[in-house]
Short mmCIF file of C-alpha atoms in Angstrom, two decimals:
data_model
loop_
_atom_site.label_atom_id
_atom_site.label_comp_id
_atom_site.label_asym_id
_atom_site.label_seq_id
_atom_site.Cartn_x
_atom_site.Cartn_y
_atom_site.Cartn_z
CA MET A 1 -5.42 4.49 19.57
CA ILE A 2 -1.75 5.52 19.79
CA LYS A 3 -0.68 2.31 18.08
CA SER A 4 -3.07 2.96 15.20
CA TYR A 5 -1.63 6.44 14.68
CA LEU A 6 1.91 5.09 14.83
CA SER A 7 1.13 2.34 12.34
CA ALA A 8 -0.38 4.88 9.96
CA PHE A 9 2.68 7.12 10.19
CA ILE A 10 5.10 4.29 9.56
CA ALA A 11 3.07 3.05 6.59
CA VAL A 12 3.09 6.51 5.01
CA ALA A 13 6.74 7.12 5.72
CA PHE A 14 7.75 3.83 4.15
CA LEU A 15 5.39 3.68 1.18
CA CYS A 16 1.78 4.83 0.95
CA GLN A 17 -0.30 2.00 -0.49
CA PRO A 18 -2.90 3.24 -2.99
CA ALA A 19 -6.34 1.66 -3.14
CA GLY A 20 -6.25 -1.71 -4.82
CA SER A 21 -2.61 -2.42 -4.07
CA ALA A 22 -1.71 -6.02 -3.36
CA ARG A 23 -0.50 -7.21 0.01
CA ALA A 24 1.71 -10.25 0.42
CA GLU A 25 -0.94 -12.27 2.23
CA ASP A 26 -3.43 -11.61 -0.58
CA LEU A 27 -1.20 -13.08 -3.27
CA PRO A 28 -1.91 -16.62 -4.49
CA ALA A 29 0.39 -19.30 -3.19
CA GLU A 30 0.72 -22.97 -3.99
CA GLN A 31 2.16 -24.00 -0.67
CA ASP A 32 2.62 -27.67 -1.61
CA ALA A 33 4.79 -26.76 -4.58
CA PHE A 34 6.85 -24.07 -2.84
CA GLU A 35 10.08 -24.63 -0.95
CA LEU A 36 11.69 -21.60 0.68
CA THR A 37 15.47 -21.44 0.14
CA PRO A 38 18.24 -18.98 1.05
CA GLU A 39 18.53 -18.10 -2.63
CA ILE A 40 14.86 -17.08 -2.68
CA LEU A 41 15.35 -14.77 0.29
CA SER A 42 18.33 -13.16 -1.43
CA ALA A 43 16.28 -12.65 -4.60
CA LEU A 44 13.39 -11.18 -2.60
CA ALA A 45 15.64 -8.68 -0.81
CA GLU A 46 17.15 -7.59 -4.13
CA CYS A 47 13.80 -7.15 -5.95
CA ARG A 48 14.68 -10.03 -8.29
CA ALA A 49 11.77 -12.30 -7.31
CA PRO A 50 8.18 -12.11 -8.62
CA ARG A 51 5.62 -10.62 -6.24
CA GLU A 52 3.96 -14.01 -5.96
CA THR A 53 7.12 -15.35 -4.32
CA LEU A 54 6.72 -12.92 -1.42
CA GLY A 55 3.24 -14.29 -0.84
CA GLU A 56 4.53 -17.85 -0.90
CA ALA A 57 7.34 -16.99 1.51
CA GLY A 58 4.84 -15.30 3.81
CA MET A 59 2.65 -18.39 3.81
CA ALA A 60 5.64 -20.56 4.70
CA LEU A 61 6.84 -18.30 7.52
CA PHE A 62 3.72 -16.77 9.04
CA MET A 63 0.72 -18.98 8.22
CA GLY A 64 1.47 -22.07 10.28
CA GLY A 65 3.90 -23.77 7.94
CA ALA A 66 7.10 -25.41 9.08
CA ILE A 67 9.88 -22.82 9.24
CA PRO A 68 13.02 -24.20 7.56
CA GLU A 69 15.69 -25.40 9.97
CA TRP A 70 18.18 -22.90 8.52
CA LEU A 71 15.99 -20.01 9.74
CA SER A 72 15.52 -19.04 13.39
CA PRO A 73 12.99 -16.41 14.56
CA VAL A 74 14.62 -13.59 16.53
CA ASP A 75 12.86 -12.69 19.78
CA ASP A 76 14.80 -9.46 20.40
CA ASP A 77 16.01 -7.68 17.27
CA GLY A 78 16.61 -4.38 19.06
CA HIS A 79 13.63 -2.65 17.45
CA ASP A 80 10.72 -2.98 19.88
CA GLY A 81 9.31 0.30 18.58
CA MET A 82 8.84 -1.05 15.05
CA MET A 83 5.52 -2.86 15.08
CA GLY A 84 5.19 -5.65 12.55
CA LEU A 85 8.92 -6.21 12.08
CA GLU A 86 9.60 -9.97 11.91
CA THR A 87 13.27 -10.93 11.99
CA PHE A 88 15.05 -14.22 11.33
CA ASP A 89 18.64 -15.41 11.74
CA LEU A 90 20.09 -17.49 8.92
CA LYS A 91 22.41 -20.39 9.67
CA THR A 92 23.79 -20.07 6.14
CA PRO A 93 24.68 -16.49 5.12
CA ILE A 94 23.11 -15.04 1.99
CA THR A 95 24.38 -12.26 -0.25
CA VAL A 96 22.27 -9.13 -0.66
CA PHE A 97 23.52 -6.37 -2.93
CA GLY A 98 27.04 -7.75 -2.74
CA ALA A 99 27.21 -7.99 1.06
CA SER A 100 26.96 -11.06 3.27
CA ALA A 101 23.91 -11.17 5.56
CA THR A 102 23.10 -13.52 8.43
CA ARG A 103 19.79 -11.88 9.37
CA ILE A 104 16.73 -10.94 7.30
CA ALA A 105 13.51 -9.17 8.24
CA PHE A 106 9.99 -8.64 6.91
CA LEU A 107 7.91 -5.49 7.45
CA GLN A 108 4.66 -5.11 5.56
CA GLU A 109 5.80 -5.50 1.92
CA TRP A 110 9.47 -4.93 2.76
CA VAL A 111 12.11 -7.68 2.74
CA VAL A 112 15.27 -6.20 4.23
CA THR A 113 18.64 -6.71 5.84
CA GLU A 114 20.01 -4.34 8.47
CA ARG A 115 23.42 -2.76 7.90
CA ASP A 116 25.54 -0.22 9.69
CA TYR A 117 24.99 3.28 8.35
CA ASP A 118 28.15 3.62 6.26
CA ALA A 119 27.65 0.21 4.66
CA ALA A 120 24.05 1.14 3.84
CA LEU A 121 25.20 4.39 2.23
CA ALA A 122 27.63 2.43 0.07
CA THR A 123 24.75 0.25 -1.14
CA ILE A 124 22.60 3.33 -1.70
CA ARG A 125 25.29 4.72 -3.98
CA THR A 126 25.92 1.50 -5.91
CA GLN A 127 22.17 0.96 -6.38
CA ASP A 128 21.70 4.56 -7.54
CA MET A 129 19.01 5.34 -4.98
CA LYS A 130 17.68 8.84 -4.39
CA ARG A 131 16.70 10.51 -1.12
CA ALA A 132 12.94 10.57 -0.54
CA PRO A 133 11.34 13.92 0.41
CA ILE A 134 10.69 12.94 4.02
CA LYS A 135 12.21 14.91 6.91
CA LEU A 136 11.16 12.78 9.87
CA THR A 137 12.97 9.68 8.66
CA GLU A 138 15.87 9.02 6.32
CA GLN A 139 14.75 6.99 3.32
CA TYR A 140 16.10 6.28 -0.18
CA TYR A 141 14.47 4.68 -3.21
CA ARG A 142 14.85 3.41 -6.77
CA PHE A 143 11.92 1.88 -8.64
CA VAL A 144 12.57 -1.23 -10.71
CA ASP A 145 9.45 -0.34 -12.72
CA PRO A 146 8.41 3.33 -12.33
CA GLU A 147 4.80 2.45 -13.11
CA SER A 148 4.17 -0.38 -10.65
CA GLY A 149 7.32 -1.15 -8.63
CA PRO A 150 8.81 -3.01 -6.87
CA MET A 151 11.06 -0.47 -5.18
CA ILE A 152 14.63 -0.97 -4.02
CA GLY A 153 15.02 1.09 -0.88
CA ALA A 154 16.81 1.92 2.32
CA PHE A 155 15.39 3.50 5.47
CA ALA A 156 16.44 4.34 8.99
CA PRO A 157 14.86 2.42 11.89
CA THR A 158 11.72 4.11 13.20
CA ASP A 159 11.88 3.06 16.85
CA ASP A 160 11.38 6.70 17.92
CA ALA A 161 8.63 7.51 15.41
CA LEU A 162 6.04 8.23 18.13
CA ALA A 163 8.41 10.59 19.94
CA MET A 164 9.06 12.48 16.70
CA MET A 165 5.34 12.76 16.03
CA LEU A 166 4.91 14.35 19.46
CA GLY A 167 7.62 16.89 18.67
CA MET A 168 10.33 15.36 20.81
CA PRO A 169 13.86 15.61 19.43
CA ALA A 170 15.17 12.49 17.75
CA ASP A 171 18.67 11.20 18.39
CA ALA A 172 21.11 13.71 16.97
CA GLY A 173 23.33 12.74 14.07
CA LYS A 174 23.14 9.88 11.65
CA PRO A 175 21.36 6.63 12.55
CA LYS A 176 23.55 3.74 13.62
CA THR A 177 21.98 1.37 11.09
CA MET A 178 19.64 1.33 8.11
CA PHE A 179 17.43 -1.33 6.58
CA VAL A 180 18.19 -2.12 2.93
CA GLY A 181 16.05 -4.24 0.65
CA CYS A 182 12.93 -4.36 -1.51
CA ASN A 183 9.35 -3.15 -1.18
CA TYR A 184 6.85 -5.15 -3.25
CA THR A 185 3.85 -2.85 -2.88
CA VAL A 186 2.10 -2.23 -6.21
CA ALA A 187 2.55 1.51 -6.64
CA SER A 188 4.10 3.93 -9.10
CA GLN A 189 7.07 6.16 -8.39
CA LYS A 190 4.72 9.14 -8.65
CA ASP A 191 2.39 7.60 -6.02
CA PHE A 192 5.34 7.10 -3.71
CA LEU A 193 6.74 10.61 -4.12
CA ASP A 194 3.30 12.17 -3.66
CA ALA A 195 2.81 10.21 -0.44
CA ALA A 196 6.33 10.96 0.79
CA ALA A 197 5.83 14.68 0.23
CA LYS A 198 2.76 14.54 2.52
CA ALA A 199 4.24 12.26 5.18
CA ASP A 200 5.69 14.98 7.42
CA SER A 201 2.44 16.95 7.43
CA MET A 202 0.37 13.83 8.14
CA ALA A 203 2.70 12.84 10.96
CA GLY A 204 2.42 16.33 12.46
CA ASP A 205 -1.37 16.22 12.34
CA ALA A 206 -1.42 12.75 13.91
CA GLY A 207 1.03 13.87 16.60
CA GLN A 208 -1.22 16.81 17.48
CA ASP A 209 -4.23 14.51 17.73
CA ILE A 210 -2.29 12.17 20.02
CA GLN A 211 -1.16 15.06 22.21
CA GLU A 212 -4.70 16.34 22.56
CA MET A 213 -5.91 12.85 23.41
CA LEU A 214 -3.24 12.45 26.10
CA GLU A 215 -3.97 15.85 27.59
CA GLY A 216 -7.65 14.92 27.80
CA GLU A 217 -6.98 11.76 29.82
CA PRO A 218 -7.53 12.00 33.61
#
């Protein structure tokens, strides 16, 4: 029950998916004709790849295909509280928004690299992102297509999301790192901003429900 609430909060805080939106695993993929390369991962993280490419990459990495030898799954990425985060080390660095990256991660429709906070802010400025209207987590956005996405974005890790929902104070000050990359959910900028404006209220309601559930346990 708690995990379902937490998943719902994280999904809303990142990007509320309207009915009918496409998920990566639902996209068509011609696995025999697709070969995942470092250049494709760079293009995905920068919102330069078609949505279909995310589906093909997902098939290669998560649907029983052979993971390329230049990618290594990371068992401990330091974010145990972020359910669904899948992280890989790259033997050959890639360039994402002008910075070298040796690690890439997937989270729902996000393809991201993790950077220290100041480096992430520099990318936020160069990519002309704006701050999303969410108080519980720090997130920035810029839509490639305002009508349907994808969305270039940056967000703080949400390892302590459950604690924040229960009203516990988060770590004071700026986060140590932020994730920077692309979200391929089919949604408009208006959809995103409407969802973001409701995220804090929804998280508060979910936190209250969780608290009541915990208090009712023997």
